[in-house]
PDB file of C-alpha atoms in Angstrom:
ATOM      1  CA  MET G 299     193.292  30.061-105.577  1.00 46.00           C
ATOM      2  CA  ARG G 300     190.511  32.340-106.808  1.00 52.00           C
ATOM      3  CA  SER G 301     192.490  33.575-109.840  1.00 51.00           C
ATOM      4  CA  THR G 302     192.975  30.089-111.235  1.00 55.00           C
ATOM      5  CA  GLU G 303     189.348  29.235-110.548  1.00 56.00           C
ATOM      6  CA  LEU G 304     188.367  32.180-112.749  1.00 53.00           C
ATOM      7  CA  GLY G 305     190.733  31.023-115.470  1.00 63.00           C
ATOM      8  CA  LEU G 306     193.001  34.057-115.184  1.00 65.00           C
ATOM      9  CA  ARG G 307     196.348  33.512-116.879  1.00 85.00           C
ATOM     10  CA  THR G 308     197.967  36.935-116.557  1.00 90.00           C
ATOM     11  CA  ILE G 309     198.186  39.604-113.880  1.00 91.00           C
ATOM     12  CA  CYS G 310     197.990  43.041-115.542  1.00 93.00           C
ATOM     13  CA  LEU G 311     199.583  45.971-113.736  1.00 94.00           C
ATOM     14  CA  PHE G 312     199.379  49.611-114.830  1.00 95.00           C
ATOM     15  CA  PRO G 313     201.637  51.511-112.381  1.00 94.00           C
ATOM     16  CA  ALA G 314     201.055  54.947-113.930  1.00 94.00           C
ATOM     17  CA  MET G 315     197.288  54.488-113.914  1.00 92.00           C
ATOM     18  CA  HIS G 316     197.013  52.860-110.499  1.00 92.00           C
ATOM     19  CA  HIS G 317     199.606  55.166-108.880  1.00 94.00           C
ATOM     20  CA  VAL G 318     201.458  52.188-107.454  1.00 94.00           C
ATOM     21  CA  PRO G 319     205.217  51.996-108.189  1.00 94.00           C
ATOM     22  CA  VAL G 320     206.627  48.772-109.560  1.00 94.00           C
ATOM     23  CA  ALA G 321     208.972  48.760-106.545  1.00 92.00           C
ATOM     24  CA  ASP G 322     206.040  48.833-104.111  1.00 93.00           C
ATOM     25  CA  GLU G 323     205.909  45.923-101.686  1.00 93.00           C
ATOM     26  CA  ARG G 324     202.294  45.261-102.702  1.00 93.00           C
ATOM     27  CA  VAL G 325     203.457  44.559-106.248  1.00 94.00           C
ATOM     28  CA  ALA G 326     206.050  42.107-104.930  1.00 94.00           C
ATOM     29  CA  ARG G 327     203.317  40.237-103.073  1.00 93.00           C
ATOM     30  CA  ILE G 328     201.273  40.020-106.269  1.00 92.00           C
ATOM     31  CA  VAL G 329     204.248  38.625-108.167  1.00 95.00           C
ATOM     32  CA  GLU G 330     204.763  36.067-105.399  1.00 94.00           C
ATOM     33  CA  ILE G 331     201.256  34.819-106.153  1.00 90.00           C
ATOM     34  CA  ALA G 332     202.174  34.419-109.818  1.00 92.00           C
ATOM     35  CA  ALA G 333     205.357  32.572-108.856  1.00 94.00           C
ATOM     36  CA  SER G 334     203.341  30.136-106.756  1.00 91.00           C
ATOM     37  CA  GLN G 335     201.025  29.306-109.659  1.00 87.00           C
ATOM     38  CA  PRO G 336     202.896  27.887-112.693  1.00 87.00           C
ATOM     39  CA  GLY G 337     201.521  29.181-115.979  1.00 89.00           C
ATOM     40  CA  ILE G 338     200.712  32.710-114.789  1.00 92.00           C
ATOM     41  CA  ALA G 339     202.531  35.659-116.351  1.00 95.00           C
ATOM     42  CA  VAL G 340     202.823  39.259-115.145  1.00 96.00           C
ATOM     43  CA  PHE G 341     202.083  42.049-117.609  1.00 96.00           C
ATOM     44  CA  ILE G 342     203.433  45.469-116.548  1.00 96.00           C
ATOM     45  CA  HIS G 343     202.684  48.552-118.622  1.00 96.00           C
ATOM     46  CA  CYS G 344     205.619  50.933-118.662  1.00 96.00           C
ATOM     47  CA  GLY G 345     206.175  54.339-120.234  1.00 94.00           C
ATOM     48  CA  ALA G 346     203.513  56.371-122.028  1.00 92.00           C
ATOM     49  CA  LEU G 347     199.873  55.429-121.556  1.00 88.00           C
ATOM     50  CA  SER G 348     196.626  56.705-123.013  1.00 84.00           C
ATOM     51  CA  VAL G 349     193.067  55.446-122.692  1.00 81.00           C
ATOM     52  CA  GLY G 350     191.132  56.011-125.894  1.00 75.00           C
ATOM     53  CA  VAL G 351     187.692  55.926-124.270  1.00 76.00           C
ATOM     54  CA  ARG G 352     188.647  58.582-121.720  1.00 79.00           C
ATOM     55  CA  THR G 353     190.085  60.778-124.454  1.00 78.00           C
ATOM     56  CA  LYS G 354     186.923  60.464-126.538  1.00 80.00           C
ATOM     57  CA  LEU G 355     184.787  61.399-123.548  1.00 85.00           C
ATOM     58  CA  GLY G 356     187.003  64.355-122.670  1.00 86.00           C
ATOM     59  CA  LEU G 357     187.937  62.884-119.294  1.00 86.00           C
ATOM     60  CA  PRO G 358     191.313  63.684-117.725  1.00 85.00           C
ATOM     61  CA  SER G 359     193.848  60.893-117.336  1.00 84.00           C
ATOM     62  CA  ARG G 360     195.793  61.562-114.160  1.00 89.00           C
ATOM     63  CA  PHE G 361     198.628  59.153-114.803  1.00 92.00           C
ATOM     64  CA  ASP G 362     202.022  59.280-113.108  1.00 92.00           C
ATOM     65  CA  PHE G 363     204.454  58.151-115.789  1.00 91.00           C
ATOM     66  CA  ARG G 364     207.359  58.073-113.349  1.00 92.00           C
ATOM     67  CA  LEU G 365     206.045  54.862-111.822  1.00 93.00           C
ATOM     68  CA  GLY G 366     206.318  52.506-114.813  1.00 92.00           C
ATOM     69  CA  ASN G 367     210.032  51.946-115.414  1.00 95.00           C
ATOM     70  CA  PRO G 368     211.248  48.743-117.134  1.00 97.00           C
ATOM     71  CA  LEU G 369     214.350  48.733-114.915  1.00 96.00           C
ATOM     72  CA  GLU G 370     212.090  48.210-111.918  1.00 96.00           C
ATOM     73  CA  VAL G 371     210.522  45.287-113.765  1.00 97.00           C
ATOM     74  CA  ALA G 372     214.024  43.836-114.122  1.00 97.00           C
ATOM     75  CA  ARG G 373     214.409  43.905-110.330  1.00 95.00           C
ATOM     76  CA  LEU G 374     211.304  41.733-110.002  1.00 96.00           C
ATOM     77  CA  ALA G 375     212.302  39.488-112.907  1.00 97.00           C
ATOM     78  CA  VAL G 376     215.646  38.728-111.243  1.00 97.00           C
ATOM     79  CA  LYS G 377     213.930  37.887-107.962  1.00 96.00           C
ATOM     80  CA  TYR G 378     211.294  35.689-109.634  1.00 96.00           C
ATOM     81  CA  PRO G 379     213.062  33.966-112.562  1.00 96.00           C
ATOM     82  CA  SER G 380     210.259  31.427-113.090  1.00 95.00           C
ATOM     83  CA  VAL G 381     207.672  34.131-113.806  1.00 96.00           C
ATOM     84  CA  PRO G 382     207.318  35.415-117.388  1.00 97.00           C
ATOM     85  CA  PHE G 383     207.112  39.216-117.420  1.00 98.00           C
ATOM     86  CA  ILE G 384     205.621  41.051-120.395  1.00 97.00           C
ATOM     87  CA  ILE G 385     206.410  44.699-121.179  1.00 97.00           C
ATOM     88  CA  PRO G 386     204.035  45.970-123.889  1.00 96.00           C
ATOM     89  CA  HIS G 387     204.762  48.348-126.754  1.00 96.00           C
ATOM     90  CA  PHE G 388     208.546  47.825-126.492  1.00 96.00           C
ATOM     91  CA  GLY G 389     208.431  49.887-123.290  1.00 96.00           C
ATOM     92  CA  ALA G 390     206.207  52.625-124.762  1.00 95.00           C
ATOM     93  CA  GLY G 391     208.846  55.323-124.944  1.00 95.00           C
ATOM     94  CA  LEU G 392     211.285  53.805-122.462  1.00 96.00           C
ATOM     95  CA  PHE G 393     212.799  51.660-125.197  1.00 96.00           C
ATOM     96  CA  ARG G 394     216.399  51.939-123.998  1.00 96.00           C
ATOM     97  CA  GLU G 395     215.427  50.949-120.468  1.00 97.00           C
ATOM     98  CA  ALA G 396     213.264  48.092-121.763  1.00 97.00           C
ATOM     99  CA  LEU G 397     216.148  46.735-123.834  1.00 98.00           C
ATOM    100  CA  MET G 398     218.461  46.932-120.833  1.00 98.00           C
ATOM    101  CA  ALA G 399     215.939  45.137-118.621  1.00 98.00           C
ATOM    102  CA  ALA G 400     215.284  42.365-121.140  1.00 98.00           C
ATOM    103  CA  ASP G 401     219.001  41.945-121.816  1.00 97.00           C
ATOM    104  CA  MET G 402     219.597  41.354-118.109  1.00 97.00           C
ATOM    105  CA  CYS G 403     216.597  39.082-117.569  1.00 97.00           C
ATOM    106  CA  GLY G 404     215.723  36.183-119.835  1.00 97.00           C
ATOM    107  CA  ASN G 405     212.181  36.028-118.455  1.00 97.00           C
ATOM    108  CA  ILE G 406     211.232  39.503-119.735  1.00 98.00           C
ATOM    109  CA  HIS G 407     209.256  39.559-122.981  1.00 98.00           C
ATOM    110  CA  PHE G 408     208.126  42.425-125.202  1.00 97.00           C
ATOM    111  CA  ASP G 409     204.781  42.726-126.899  1.00 95.00           C
ATOM    112  CA  THR G 410     204.697  44.698-130.131  1.00 95.00           C
ATOM    113  CA  SER G 411     201.117  45.950-129.912  1.00 91.00           C
ATOM    114  CA  SER G 412     199.590  49.334-130.789  1.00 86.00           C
ATOM    115  CA  SER G 413     200.633  51.796-133.448  1.00 86.00           C
ATOM    116  CA  ASN G 414     203.828  52.325-131.411  1.00 91.00           C
ATOM    117  CA  SER G 415     203.622  56.059-131.930  1.00 90.00           C
ATOM    118  CA  TRP G 416     205.874  56.368-128.872  1.00 93.00           C
ATOM    119  CA  ILE G 417     208.807  56.218-131.300  1.00 95.00           C
ATOM    120  CA  ARG G 418     208.346  59.964-131.861  1.00 94.00           C
ATOM    121  CA  TYR G 419     209.847  60.455-128.392  1.00 93.00           C
ATOM    122  CA  THR G 420     213.185  59.229-129.770  1.00 93.00           C
ATOM    123  CA  PRO G 421     214.185  61.474-132.693  1.00 93.00           C
ATOM    124  CA  GLY G 422     215.184  59.460-135.738  1.00 94.00           C
ATOM    125  CA  LEU G 423     213.885  56.132-134.439  1.00 95.00           C
ATOM    126  CA  THR G 424     211.632  54.138-136.753  1.00 95.00           C
ATOM    127  CA  LEU G 425     209.509  51.095-136.036  1.00 96.00           C
ATOM    128  CA  ASP G 426     211.776  49.101-138.347  1.00 96.00           C
ATOM    129  CA  ALA G 427     214.792  50.100-136.255  1.00 96.00           C
ATOM    130  CA  ALA G 428     212.954  49.293-133.028  1.00 96.00           C
ATOM    131  CA  PHE G 429     212.189  45.786-134.285  1.00 97.00           C
ATOM    132  CA  LYS G 430     215.799  45.274-135.388  1.00 97.00           C
ATOM    133  CA  ALA G 431     217.140  46.405-132.018  1.00 97.00           C
ATOM    134  CA  ALA G 432     214.678  44.191-130.166  1.00 97.00           C
ATOM    135  CA  LEU G 433     215.565  41.200-132.323  1.00 97.00           C
ATOM    136  CA  SER G 434     219.258  41.846-131.703  1.00 96.00           C
ATOM    137  CA  VAL G 435     218.983  42.234-127.921  1.00 96.00           C
ATOM    138  CA  VAL G 436     215.949  40.165-126.959  1.00 96.00           C
ATOM    139  CA  GLY G 437     215.771  37.710-129.860  1.00 96.00           C
ATOM    140  CA  PRO G 438     212.704  36.331-131.661  1.00 97.00           C
ATOM    141  CA  SER G 439     211.807  33.926-128.850  1.00 97.00           C
ATOM    142  CA  ARG G 440     210.738  36.745-126.515  1.00 97.00           C
ATOM    143  CA  LEU G 441     208.774  38.958-128.894  1.00 97.00           C
ATOM    144  CA  LEU G 442     204.976  38.639-128.785  1.00 96.00           C
ATOM    145  CA  PHE G 443     203.092  40.082-131.720  1.00 94.00           C
ATOM    146  CA  GLY G 444     200.104  42.199-130.788  1.00 89.00           C
ATOM    147  CA  THR G 445     197.888  44.883-132.324  1.00 85.00           C
ATOM    148  CA  ASP G 446     196.025  46.457-129.373  1.00 81.00           C
ATOM    149  CA  SER G 447     192.823  45.656-131.228  1.00 77.00           C
ATOM    150  CA  SER G 448     189.600  46.150-129.315  1.00 69.00           C
ATOM    151  CA  PHE G 449     185.976  45.157-129.688  1.00 62.00           C
ATOM    152  CA  PHE G 450     184.698  48.677-130.091  1.00 60.00           C
ATOM    153  CA  PRO G 451     185.045  50.949-131.902  1.00 60.00           C
ATOM    154  CA  ARG G 452     188.313  50.014-133.600  1.00 64.00           C
ATOM    155  CA  GLY G 453     187.897  46.301-134.160  1.00 71.00           C
ATOM    156  CA  TRP G 454     190.711  44.201-135.560  1.00 78.00           C
ATOM    157  CA  GLN G 455     193.696  46.371-136.511  1.00 84.00           C
ATOM    158  CA  THR G 456     194.587  44.878-139.866  1.00 87.00           C
ATOM    159  CA  GLY G 457     196.953  47.722-140.734  1.00 88.00           C
ATOM    160  CA  ILE G 458     199.086  47.146-137.641  1.00 90.00           C
ATOM    161  CA  TYR G 459     199.357  43.449-138.400  1.00 92.00           C
ATOM    162  CA  GLU G 460     200.320  44.061-142.026  1.00 93.00           C
ATOM    163  CA  THR G 461     202.904  46.691-141.108  1.00 94.00           C
ATOM    164  CA  GLN G 462     204.572  44.564-138.455  1.00 95.00           C
ATOM    165  CA  LYS G 463     204.483  41.457-140.634  1.00 96.00           C
ATOM    166  CA  GLN G 464     206.225  43.346-143.422  1.00 96.00           C
ATOM    167  CA  ILE G 465     208.857  44.737-141.040  1.00 96.00           C
ATOM    168  CA  VAL G 466     209.646  41.325-139.559  1.00 96.00           C
ATOM    169  CA  GLU G 467     209.878  39.636-142.949  1.00 95.00           C
ATOM    170  CA  ALA G 468     212.124  42.427-144.263  1.00 95.00           C
ATOM    171  CA  SER G 469     214.442  42.021-141.268  1.00 94.00           C
ATOM    172  CA  GLY G 470     215.606  38.697-142.669  1.00 93.00           C
ATOM    173  CA  VAL G 471     214.458  36.417-139.858  1.00 95.00           C
ATOM    174  CA  SER G 472     213.808  32.794-140.674  1.00 96.00           C
ATOM    175  CA  ALA G 473     210.327  31.433-141.257  1.00 95.00           C
ATOM    176  CA  GLU G 474     210.640  29.616-137.919  1.00 96.00           C
ATOM    177  CA  ASP G 475     211.454  32.828-136.046  1.00 96.00           C
ATOM    178  CA  ASP G 476     208.645  34.620-137.865  1.00 96.00           C
ATOM    179  CA  ALA G 477     206.259  31.943-136.631  1.00 95.00           C
ATOM    180  CA  LEU G 478     207.536  32.390-133.077  1.00 96.00           C
ATOM    181  CA  ILE G 479     206.823  36.115-133.075  1.00 96.00           C
ATOM    182  CA  PHE G 480     203.398  35.791-134.665  1.00 95.00           C
ATOM    183  CA  GLY G 481     201.964  33.066-132.479  1.00 93.00           C
ATOM    184  CA  ARG G 482     204.204  30.325-131.149  1.00 94.00           C
ATOM    185  CA  ASN G 483     205.805  32.398-128.388  1.00 95.00           C
ATOM    186  CA  PHE G 484     202.360  33.291-127.117  1.00 93.00           C
ATOM    187  CA  ASP G 485     201.155  29.709-127.334  1.00 91.00           C
ATOM    188  CA  ARG G 486     204.227  28.615-125.374  1.00 92.00           C
ATOM    189  CA  LEU G 487     203.462  31.068-122.567  1.00 92.00           C
ATOM    190  CA  PHE G 488     199.718  30.411-122.695  1.00 88.00           C
ATOM    191  CA  PRO G 489     199.108  26.886-124.032  1.00 84.00           C
ATOM    192  CA  PRO G 490     195.609  26.674-125.557  1.00 75.00           C
ATOM    193  CA  ARG G 491     193.236  24.638-123.466  1.00 67.00           C
ATOM    194  CA  ALA G 492     191.554  21.554-124.825  1.00 61.00           C
ATOM    195  CA  ASN G 493     188.157  23.246-125.008  1.00 54.00           C
ATOM    196  CA  SER G 494     189.447  26.402-126.729  1.00 47.00           C
ATOM    197  CA  SER G 495     189.679  26.954-130.453  1.00 41.00           C
ATOM    198  CA  SER G 496     192.608  28.993-131.753  1.00 39.00           C
ATOM    199  CA  ILE G 497     190.605  31.702-133.460  1.00 36.00           C
ATOM    200  CA  ALA G 498     186.915  32.495-133.245  1.00 37.00           C
ATOM    201  CA  VAL G 499     185.545  34.688-135.995  1.00 34.00           C
ATOM    202  CA  SER G 500     182.201  36.423-135.771  1.00 35.00           C
ATOM    203  CA  ASN G 501     180.285  37.921-138.669  1.00 34.00           C
ATOM    204  CA  THR G 502     179.027  40.629-136.347  1.00 33.00           C
ATOM    205  CA  SER G 503     180.274  44.030-137.441  1.00 31.00           C
ATOM    206  CA  ILE G 504     180.851  47.118-135.356  1.00 29.00           C
ATOM    207  CA  GLY G 505     180.255  49.977-137.743  1.00 30.00           C
ATOM    208  CA  TRP G 506     182.875  48.928-140.263  1.00 29.00           C
ATOM    209  CA  ALA G 507     185.076  46.258-138.662  1.00 30.00           C
ATOM    210  CA  PRO G 508     184.418  42.535-138.145  1.00 31.00           C
ATOM    211  CA  LEU G 509     184.764  41.110-134.675  1.00 31.00           C
ATOM    212  CA  ILE G 510     187.696  38.719-134.499  1.00 31.00           C
ATOM    213  CA  ILE G 511     188.063  37.207-131.055  1.00 33.00           C
ATOM    214  CA  ARG G 512     190.909  34.999-129.942  1.00 36.00           C
ATOM    215  CA  PRO G 513     190.037  33.094-126.758  1.00 35.00           C
ATOM    216  CA  LEU G 514     193.631  33.507-125.570  1.00 35.00           C
ATOM    217  CA  THR G 515     194.639  37.067-126.350  1.00 37.00           C
ATOM    218  CA  ASN G 516     198.108  38.457-126.962  1.00 37.00           C
ATOM    219  CA  THR G 517     199.569  39.776-123.726  1.00 38.00           C
ATOM    220  CA  VAL G 518     196.617  38.776-121.604  1.00 37.00           C
ATOM    221  CA  GLY G 519     195.833  35.111-122.079  1.00 36.00           C
ATOM    222  CA  VAL G 520     192.394  35.245-120.478  1.00 35.00           C
ATOM    223  CA  GLU G 521     189.742  33.124-122.116  1.00 34.00           C
ATOM    224  CA  VAL G 522     186.666  34.940-123.355  1.00 33.00           C
ATOM    225  CA  MET G 523     183.617  33.444-121.707  1.00 33.00           C
ATOM    226  CA  PRO G 524     180.886  32.026-123.965  1.00 35.00           C
ATOM    227  CA  ARG G 525     178.428  34.652-122.771  1.00 39.00           C
ATOM    228  CA  ARG G 526     178.392  37.728-125.007  1.00 41.00           C
ATOM    229  CA  PRO G 527     176.662  41.094-124.902  1.00 40.00           C
ATOM    230  CA  PRO G 528     174.029  42.117-127.434  1.00 41.00           C
ATOM    231  CA  ALA G 529     175.359  42.709-130.929  1.00 43.00           C
ATOM    232  CA  PRO G 530     175.807  46.409-131.725  1.00 41.00           C
ATOM    233  CA  ARG G 531     173.949  48.174-134.481  1.00 39.00           C
ATOM    234  CA  ALA G 532     175.628  48.457-137.849  1.00 41.00           C
ATOM    235  CA  SER G 533     175.734  52.253-137.830  1.00 42.00           C
ATOM    236  CA  CYS G 534     178.428  53.740-135.622  1.00 41.00           C
ATOM    237  CA  THR G 535     176.721  56.889-134.362  1.00 45.00           C
ATOM    238  CA  ARG G 536     177.450  58.712-131.119  1.00 43.00           C
ATOM    239  CA  ALA G 537     174.292  57.243-129.609  1.00 46.00           C
ATOM    240  CA  SER G 538     175.234  53.701-130.581  1.00 42.00           C
ATOM    241  CA  TYR G 539     178.755  54.265-129.246  1.00 39.00           C
ATOM    242  CA  PHE G 540     177.449  54.856-125.738  1.00 44.00           C
ATOM    243  CA  GLU G 541     174.838  52.120-126.053  1.00 47.00           C
ATOM    244  CA  VAL G 542     177.378  49.490-127.053  1.00 44.00           C
ATOM    245  CA  SER G 543     179.875  50.736-124.472  1.00 43.00           C
ATOM    246  CA  ARG G 544     177.231  50.217-121.814  1.00 47.00           C
ATOM    247  CA  HIS G 545     176.588  46.676-123.059  1.00 48.00           C
ATOM    248  CA  TRP G 546     180.291  45.826-122.922  1.00 43.00           C
ATOM    249  CA  LEU G 547     180.707  47.309-119.456  1.00 46.00           C
ATOM    250  CA  ASN G 548     177.757  45.271-118.203  1.00 50.00           C
ATOM    251  CA  PHE G 549     179.271  42.201-119.857  1.00 45.00           C
ATOM    252  CA  ALA G 550     182.603  42.719-118.090  1.00 44.00           C
ATOM    253  CA  ALA G 551     180.918  43.336-114.754  1.00 47.00           C
ATOM    254  CA  SER G 552     178.773  40.203-115.002  1.00 50.00           C
ATOM    255  CA  SER G 553     181.613  37.948-116.214  1.00 46.00           C
ATOM    256  CA  PRO G 554     184.532  38.264-113.749  1.00 42.00           C
ATOM    257  CA  ALA G 555     186.711  35.838-115.702  1.00 43.00           C
ATOM    258  CA  SER G 556     186.511  38.163-118.692  1.00 41.00           C
ATOM    259  CA  ALA G 557     187.121  41.408-116.822  1.00 39.00           C
ATOM    260  CA  ALA G 558     190.878  41.485-117.296  1.00 41.00           C
ATOM    261  CA  TYR G 559     190.483  40.642-120.982  1.00 38.00           C
ATOM    262  CA  PHE G 560     187.961  43.428-121.455  1.00 37.00           C
ATOM    263  CA  PHE G 561     190.141  45.937-119.616  1.00 38.00           C
ATOM    264  CA  ARG G 562     193.204  45.154-121.710  1.00 39.00           C
ATOM    265  CA  ASN G 563     191.264  45.413-124.973  1.00 39.00           C
ATOM    266  CA  SER G 564     189.169  48.494-124.239  1.00 40.00           C
ATOM    267  CA  GLY G 565     191.453  51.105-125.701  1.00 43.00           C
ATOM    268  CA  CYS G 566     194.459  51.299-123.354  1.00 47.00           C
ATOM    269  CA  SER G 567     197.526  51.888-125.457  1.00 49.00           C
ATOM    270  CA  ALA G 568     200.623  53.945-125.992  1.00 50.00           C
ATOM    271  CA  ASP G 569     199.120  55.648-129.039  1.00 48.00           C
TER     272      ASP G 569
END
């Protein structure tokens, strides 16, 4: 199969962006492909969605938020129990529905990435409370830590990591469960390959942030190809923003096996 030849480990679906409902028969056919290839997960973005690059450029985002419902993901998860499904950002505003779906289906996982500002849609909810509810319903073995970091311009989101680490430790989970959330669950779903190091750190800086690249990324699991675009300039001016963006777009276009990775880490979030 072409996907395995390219090293793809996750199928990423954005129903609101692509205007294709989760219940669409075309989605079912895609999931059938994942079911036929052990080791492939299906990532389905539900709830609120924003694309940072489009916002910065003043471009409209014509998303249909009705199409990404975690309960529809549950329908697929029941039909394909061998396929791991990943719902990012705790459902990105559809937290109740995400909890219901994950409670019904043991193959549904949450990723914790982004600033999770969707919590403002539920008056009184805090990120601490969201973590506690997820731990109670889903358990530590199906939570995947993530930050929604990107190459440019944000870089590694240290603050998100520190905040989530503090919340998890304060929740009273064991050191073993902490380790599951912050790495082992992901490594179980996407076992590192023999020729991949766990973490690759580059001294290249993008304006102010170091590039930290994990060959197998949270929620995507697509290896970054050795080929890399030109290093950006140290100053983060408007001109350099567009120049570096062009380099990264060319990089994604010329390296098909990295395209899904680039797409997932280019600023799509529920911020």
